[in-house]
């Protein structure tokens, strides 16, 4: 595994973890009749400080089942982390276990039954890509178990990313770090001069979303703004890659800002309309925009399909990040620096 996956095993238990990622050019819309193949390319930054943990326990169980992973169980693997308290709906549990069944068949261990335990060290289902990290971690954990129970298996990192994509499209980007590009069936790490960025996510709401990301993919096809969406995203991707390679930070900010507003405009103009923006979202975005207007510098800002705000800073912007956090002290913030 690469450094952004953790893989630990014992005789009958296996623990794996994987990070979420934040897309700067969004994957929004799927090609019909194809399993999680995007209508446009995407570019993401991997959030290695946020994790989903998955523990698999094999035993004489009548069937596979899912239960919450408690923080104390991590100590069995000498791992210390504070877990948030993930809640899976019955529908979510069925989806997760169905994908696990798919993985077991692919890895030729479907004659075994398991207890699947999982949890996050961040709020799930609220705009931080918990689906991506959850399915990536489950894929890595299943492969870890398969290497013990079916020693002949030999899968590459690319193989695992492609398998994971069939459970959650964006999860394929969580296998690479720090930057990943996804074009139809091609997933690969991409290099930019910005190797390590400071990350903040302002959690303005931690409740579950009323409209899931999967449902959002379907609904946006009814928006008139969806016409031309693929071309706009591909053009922004080309321009963003050029900006990052040339260290044009302000241009990168402008491209990414336009991109996430484009996506949220699709939500609001669908039939029926839906949205994730809240008063808190707008308050954070206004603060960040004003900071750019005043100082002609600031973080790259984006949002996923949720109300929370992601900020990426260069390392030389650490004091700026701390200043902005003080201005937004009413909101919880997760970050990858002290």
Coordinates of C-alpha atoms in Angstrom, one line a residue:
X1 CA 0.0 0.0 0.0
X2 CA 1.0 3.6 -0.4
X3 CA 1.5 5.7 2.7
X4 CA -2.1 7.0 2.7
X5 CA -3.4 3.4 3.4
X6 CA -2.8 1.6 6.7
X7 CA -2.9 -2.2 6.7
X8 CA -2.5 -4.3 9.8
X9 CA -3.4 -8.0 10.3
X10 CA -3.6 -10.7 13.0
X11 CA -4.7 -14.3 12.7
X12 CA -8.4 -13.7 12.2
X13 CA -8.7 -9.9 12.1
X14 CA -7.5 -7.3 9.7
X15 CA -7.5 -3.5 10.0
X16 CA -7.2 -1.0 7.2
X17 CA -7.7 2.7 6.8
X18 CA -8.0 5.1 3.9
X19 CA -8.4 8.8 3.6
X20 CA -11.1 10.9 1.9
X21 CA -10.2 13.3 -0.9
X22 CA -11.5 16.7 -1.9
X23 CA -12.1 17.2 -5.6
X24 CA -11.1 20.6 -7.0
X25 CA -12.6 19.7 -10.4
X26 CA -15.8 17.8 -9.6
X27 CA -17.0 14.4 -10.6
X28 CA -20.7 15.2 -11.1
X29 CA -22.7 13.1 -13.5
X30 CA -22.3 9.4 -14.6
X31 CA -22.3 7.8 -18.0
X32 CA -25.4 5.7 -18.5
X33 CA -25.2 1.9 -18.3
X34 CA -21.7 2.1 -16.9
X35 CA -20.8 1.6 -13.2
X36 CA -19.5 4.8 -11.8
X37 CA -17.8 6.0 -14.9
X38 CA -17.8 9.9 -14.8
X39 CA -19.1 12.1 -17.6
X40 CA -16.0 14.4 -17.0
X41 CA -12.5 14.1 -15.6
X42 CA -11.8 15.2 -12.1
X43 CA -8.8 16.3 -10.0
X44 CA -8.5 15.8 -6.2
X45 CA -6.3 16.4 -3.2
X46 CA -6.0 13.6 -0.7
X47 CA -6.8 14.4 2.9
X48 CA -4.4 12.1 4.6
X49 CA -5.1 13.4 8.1
X50 CA -8.8 12.2 7.9
X51 CA -9.4 8.5 8.0
X52 CA -12.0 5.8 7.8
X53 CA -11.0 2.6 9.6
X54 CA -12.3 -0.8 8.7
X55 CA -11.8 -4.0 10.8
X56 CA -12.7 -7.4 9.4
X57 CA -13.2 -10.4 11.7
X58 CA -13.6 -13.8 10.2
X59 CA -15.4 -16.5 12.1
X60 CA -18.2 -19.0 12.4
X61 CA -20.9 -16.4 11.6
X62 CA -24.2 -17.2 9.8
X63 CA -23.7 -14.2 7.5
X64 CA -21.8 -11.0 7.0
X65 CA -22.8 -8.1 9.3
X66 CA -21.8 -4.5 10.0
X67 CA -21.3 -2.9 13.4
X68 CA -19.7 0.3 14.6
X69 CA -16.0 0.2 15.2
X70 CA -15.2 1.6 18.7
X71 CA -12.0 3.6 19.3
X72 CA -10.9 1.0 22.0
X73 CA -10.7 -1.7 19.4
X74 CA -8.0 0.2 17.5
X75 CA -5.7 -0.4 20.5
X76 CA -5.7 -4.1 19.6
X77 CA -3.6 -3.0 16.6
X78 CA -1.6 -0.4 18.5
X79 CA -3.4 2.4 16.6
X80 CA -4.5 5.5 18.5
X81 CA -7.2 7.7 17.1
X82 CA -10.4 9.3 18.2
X83 CA -13.4 8.0 16.2
X84 CA -16.4 10.1 15.6
X85 CA -19.4 7.8 15.8
X86 CA -20.4 6.8 12.3
X87 CA -24.1 6.1 11.8
X88 CA -25.1 3.9 8.8
X89 CA -28.7 3.9 7.7
X90 CA -30.2 0.5 6.9
X91 CA -29.9 1.4 3.2
X92 CA -26.3 2.4 3.7
X93 CA -25.6 -0.8 5.6
X94 CA -27.1 -2.9 2.8
X95 CA -25.1 -1.0 0.1
X96 CA -21.8 -1.5 2.1
X97 CA -22.3 -5.2 2.7
X98 CA -23.4 -5.8 -0.9
X99 CA -20.2 -4.2 -2.1
X100 CA -18.3 -6.3 0.5
X101 CA -19.9 -9.4 -1.0
X102 CA -18.8 -8.3 -4.5
X103 CA -15.2 -7.9 -3.2
X104 CA -15.2 -11.3 -1.6
X105 CA -16.3 -12.9 -4.9
X106 CA -13.7 -11.0 -6.8
X107 CA -11.0 -12.1 -4.3
X108 CA -12.3 -15.7 -4.1
X109 CA -13.0 -15.6 -0.3
X110 CA -16.8 -15.7 -0.6
X111 CA -16.9 -19.0 1.4
X112 CA -16.1 -17.0 4.6
X113 CA -18.4 -14.8 6.7
X114 CA -17.2 -11.7 8.5
X115 CA -18.1 -9.0 11.0
X116 CA -17.3 -5.7 9.3
X117 CA -16.6 -2.8 11.7
X118 CA -16.0 0.7 10.5
X119 CA -15.8 4.3 11.7
X120 CA -14.4 7.7 10.9
X121 CA -12.3 10.2 12.7
X122 CA -14.4 12.9 11.1
X123 CA -18.2 13.4 10.7
X124 CA -19.7 11.2 8.1
X125 CA -22.2 12.0 5.3
X126 CA -22.0 15.8 5.5
X127 CA -19.8 17.0 2.7
X128 CA -16.5 15.4 3.7
X129 CA -16.1 12.5 1.4
X130 CA -16.8 9.7 3.8
X131 CA -18.1 7.4 1.1
X132 CA -14.7 7.6 -0.7
X133 CA -12.7 6.7 2.3
X134 CA -15.2 4.1 3.5
X135 CA -15.2 2.1 0.3
X136 CA -11.4 2.5 -0.2
X137 CA -10.7 1.2 3.3
X138 CA -13.1 -1.7 2.9
X139 CA -11.4 -2.6 -0.4
X140 CA -7.9 -2.5 1.3
X141 CA -9.2 -4.5 4.3
X142 CA -10.7 -7.2 2.1
X143 CA -7.5 -7.5 0.1
X144 CA -5.6 -7.8 3.4
X145 CA -7.9 -10.7 4.5
X146 CA -7.7 -12.3 1.1
X147 CA -3.9 -12.4 1.2
X148 CA -4.2 -14.6 4.3
X149 CA -7.2 -16.7 3.3
X150 CA -6.3 -16.9 -0.4
X151 CA -2.5 -16.5 -0.6
X152 CA -2.4 -16.9 -4.4
X153 CA -4.1 -13.5 -4.9
X154 CA -2.0 -10.7 -6.3
X155 CA -3.6 -7.3 -7.0
X156 CA -1.9 -4.0 -7.8
X157 CA -2.8 -0.7 -6.3
X158 CA -4.4 0.2 -9.6
X159 CA -6.5 -3.0 -9.5
X160 CA -7.7 -2.1 -6.0
X161 CA -8.6 1.4 -7.1
X162 CA -10.7 0.1 -10.0
X163 CA -12.5 -2.4 -7.7
X164 CA -13.2 0.3 -5.2
X165 CA -14.6 2.6 -7.9
X166 CA -17.4 0.2 -8.4
X167 CA -18.6 0.8 -4.9
X168 CA -18.1 4.5 -4.8
X169 CA -16.8 6.4 -7.8
X170 CA -14.7 9.0 -5.9
X171 CA -13.1 6.3 -3.7
X172 CA -10.7 5.4 -6.5
X173 CA -9.0 8.8 -6.0
X174 CA -8.2 7.9 -2.3
X175 CA -5.6 5.3 -3.3
X176 CA -3.1 8.0 -4.5
X177 CA -1.5 11.0 -2.8
X178 CA -1.4 13.9 -2.8
X179 CA -2.9 14.7 -6.2
X180 CA -5.1 12.3 -8.3
X181 CA -6.6 12.7 -11.7
X182 CA -9.5 10.5 -12.8
X183 CA -10.4 10.2 -16.5
X184 CA -13.2 7.7 -17.3
X185 CA -11.4 4.4 -16.5
X186 CA -7.9 5.9 -16.0
X187 CA -6.9 6.8 -12.4
X188 CA -3.4 8.1 -11.7
X189 CA -1.3 10.2 -9.4
X190 CA -0.3 13.5 -10.9
X191 CA 2.6 15.7 -9.7
X192 CA 2.5 19.4 -9.0
X193 CA 5.0 21.7 -7.2
X194 CA 2.5 21.9 -4.3
X195 CA 3.4 18.7 -2.5
X196 CA 2.0 19.4 0.9
X197 CA -0.8 21.8 1.6
X198 CA -2.4 22.9 4.8
X199 CA -6.1 21.9 5.0
X200 CA -9.0 23.1 6.9
X201 CA -12.6 22.0 6.7
X202 CA -15.2 24.2 8.4
X203 CA -18.0 22.0 9.6
X204 CA -21.1 24.3 9.5
X205 CA -23.4 21.3 9.8
X206 CA -22.7 17.6 10.7
X207 CA -26.2 16.2 10.2
X208 CA -26.8 13.7 7.4
X209 CA -27.7 15.1 4.0
X210 CA -31.3 15.0 2.8
X211 CA -30.1 14.2 -0.8
X212 CA -27.2 11.7 -1.1
X213 CA -24.4 12.3 -3.6
X214 CA -25.6 9.3 -5.6
X215 CA -29.1 10.9 -5.9
X216 CA -27.5 14.2 -6.8
X217 CA -25.7 12.6 -9.8
X218 CA -29.2 11.6 -11.1
X219 CA -31.0 14.8 -10.4
X220 CA -28.6 17.2 -12.1
X221 CA -29.4 15.8 -15.5
X222 CA -32.7 17.7 -15.3
X223 CA -30.9 21.1 -15.0
X224 CA -30.6 23.2 -18.2
X225 CA -27.2 24.1 -16.8
X226 CA -26.1 20.5 -17.2
X227 CA -25.8 21.2 -21.0
X228 CA -22.2 22.1 -21.5
X229 CA -21.2 21.0 -18.0
X230 CA -18.7 18.3 -19.3
X231 CA -17.0 20.9 -21.6
X232 CA -16.8 23.5 -18.8
X233 CA -15.2 21.0 -16.4
X234 CA -12.7 19.7 -18.9
X235 CA -11.6 23.3 -19.7
X236 CA -11.3 24.1 -16.0
X237 CA -9.2 21.0 -15.5
X238 CA -6.8 21.9 -18.2
X239 CA -6.5 25.5 -16.9
X240 CA -6.1 24.3 -13.3
X241 CA -3.4 21.9 -14.0
X242 CA -1.5 24.6 -15.9
X243 CA -2.0 27.0 -13.0
X244 CA -0.7 24.6 -10.4
X245 CA 2.3 23.7 -12.5
X246 CA 3.1 27.3 -12.9
X247 CA 2.5 28.2 -9.3
X248 CA -0.3 30.6 -10.2
X249 CA -2.1 30.3 -6.9
X250 CA -4.6 33.1 -7.5
X251 CA -5.6 31.7 -10.9
X252 CA -6.1 28.3 -9.3
X253 CA -8.3 29.8 -6.6
X254 CA -10.5 31.5 -9.2
X255 CA -10.9 28.3 -11.2
X256 CA -11.8 26.2 -8.2
X257 CA -14.1 28.8 -6.8
X258 CA -16.0 28.9 -10.2
X259 CA -16.1 25.1 -10.3
X260 CA -17.8 24.5 -7.0
X261 CA -20.3 27.2 -7.6
X262 CA -21.1 25.6 -11.0
X263 CA -21.8 22.4 -9.3
X264 CA -24.1 23.9 -6.6
X265 CA -25.9 25.9 -9.3
X266 CA -26.7 22.5 -10.9
X267 CA -28.3 21.4 -7.7
X268 CA -30.5 24.5 -7.4
X269 CA -31.6 24.4 -11.0
X270 CA -32.6 20.7 -11.1
X271 CA -36.2 19.6 -11.2
X272 CA -37.1 19.5 -8.4
X273 CA -34.4 21.8 -7.0
X274 CA -32.3 20.9 -4.0
X275 CA -29.3 22.3 -2.3
X276 CA -26.7 22.0 0.5
X277 CA -25.8 25.7 1.1
X278 CA -26.8 27.0 4.6
X279 CA -26.5 30.3 6.3
X280 CA -23.3 29.1 7.8
X281 CA -21.9 28.1 4.4
X282 CA -22.5 31.6 3.1
X283 CA -21.0 33.2 6.1
X284 CA -17.8 31.2 5.8
X285 CA -17.6 31.8 2.0
X286 CA -18.2 35.6 2.4
X287 CA -15.4 35.8 5.0
X288 CA -13.0 34.0 2.6
X289 CA -14.0 36.0 -0.4
X290 CA -13.5 39.3 1.5
X291 CA -10.0 38.1 2.6
X292 CA -9.0 37.6 -1.0
X293 CA -10.4 41.0 -1.9
X294 CA -8.5 42.7 0.9
X295 CA -5.1 40.9 0.7
X296 CA -5.1 39.6 -2.9
X297 CA -4.2 36.2 -1.4
X298 CA -5.9 33.5 0.5
X299 CA -6.7 29.8 0.4
X300 CA -8.1 27.7 -2.4
X301 CA -11.7 27.2 -1.5
X302 CA -14.1 24.4 -2.4
X303 CA -17.2 22.5 -1.4
X304 CA -18.4 19.0 -2.0
X305 CA -22.1 18.0 -2.1
X306 CA -22.7 19.3 1.4
X307 CA -22.7 22.5 3.4
X308 CA -19.1 22.4 4.6
X309 CA -16.2 24.5 3.3
X310 CA -12.7 23.2 2.5
X311 CA -9.7 25.5 2.4
X312 CA -6.2 24.6 1.1
X313 CA -3.3 26.8 2.0
X314 CA 0.3 27.0 1.0
X315 CA 2.7 26.3 3.8
X316 CA 3.8 30.0 3.9
X317 CA 0.2 30.9 4.6
X318 CA 0.1 29.2 8.0
X319 CA -0.4 32.5 9.9
X320 CA -3.2 33.4 7.5
X321 CA -4.9 30.1 8.1
X322 CA -4.8 30.7 11.9
X323 CA -6.1 34.3 11.4
X324 CA -9.1 33.1 9.3
X325 CA -9.8 30.3 11.8
X326 CA -10.1 32.9 14.6
X327 CA -12.4 35.0 12.5
X328 CA -14.6 31.9 12.0
X329 CA -14.3 30.6 15.6
X330 CA -18.0 29.8 15.8
X331 CA -17.5 26.8 13.5
X332 CA -15.8 23.5 14.2
X333 CA -12.7 23.0 12.1
X334 CA -10.7 19.9 11.2
X335 CA -7.1 20.6 10.0
X336 CA -3.9 18.8 9.3
X337 CA -1.5 21.0 11.2
X338 CA -1.0 22.3 14.8

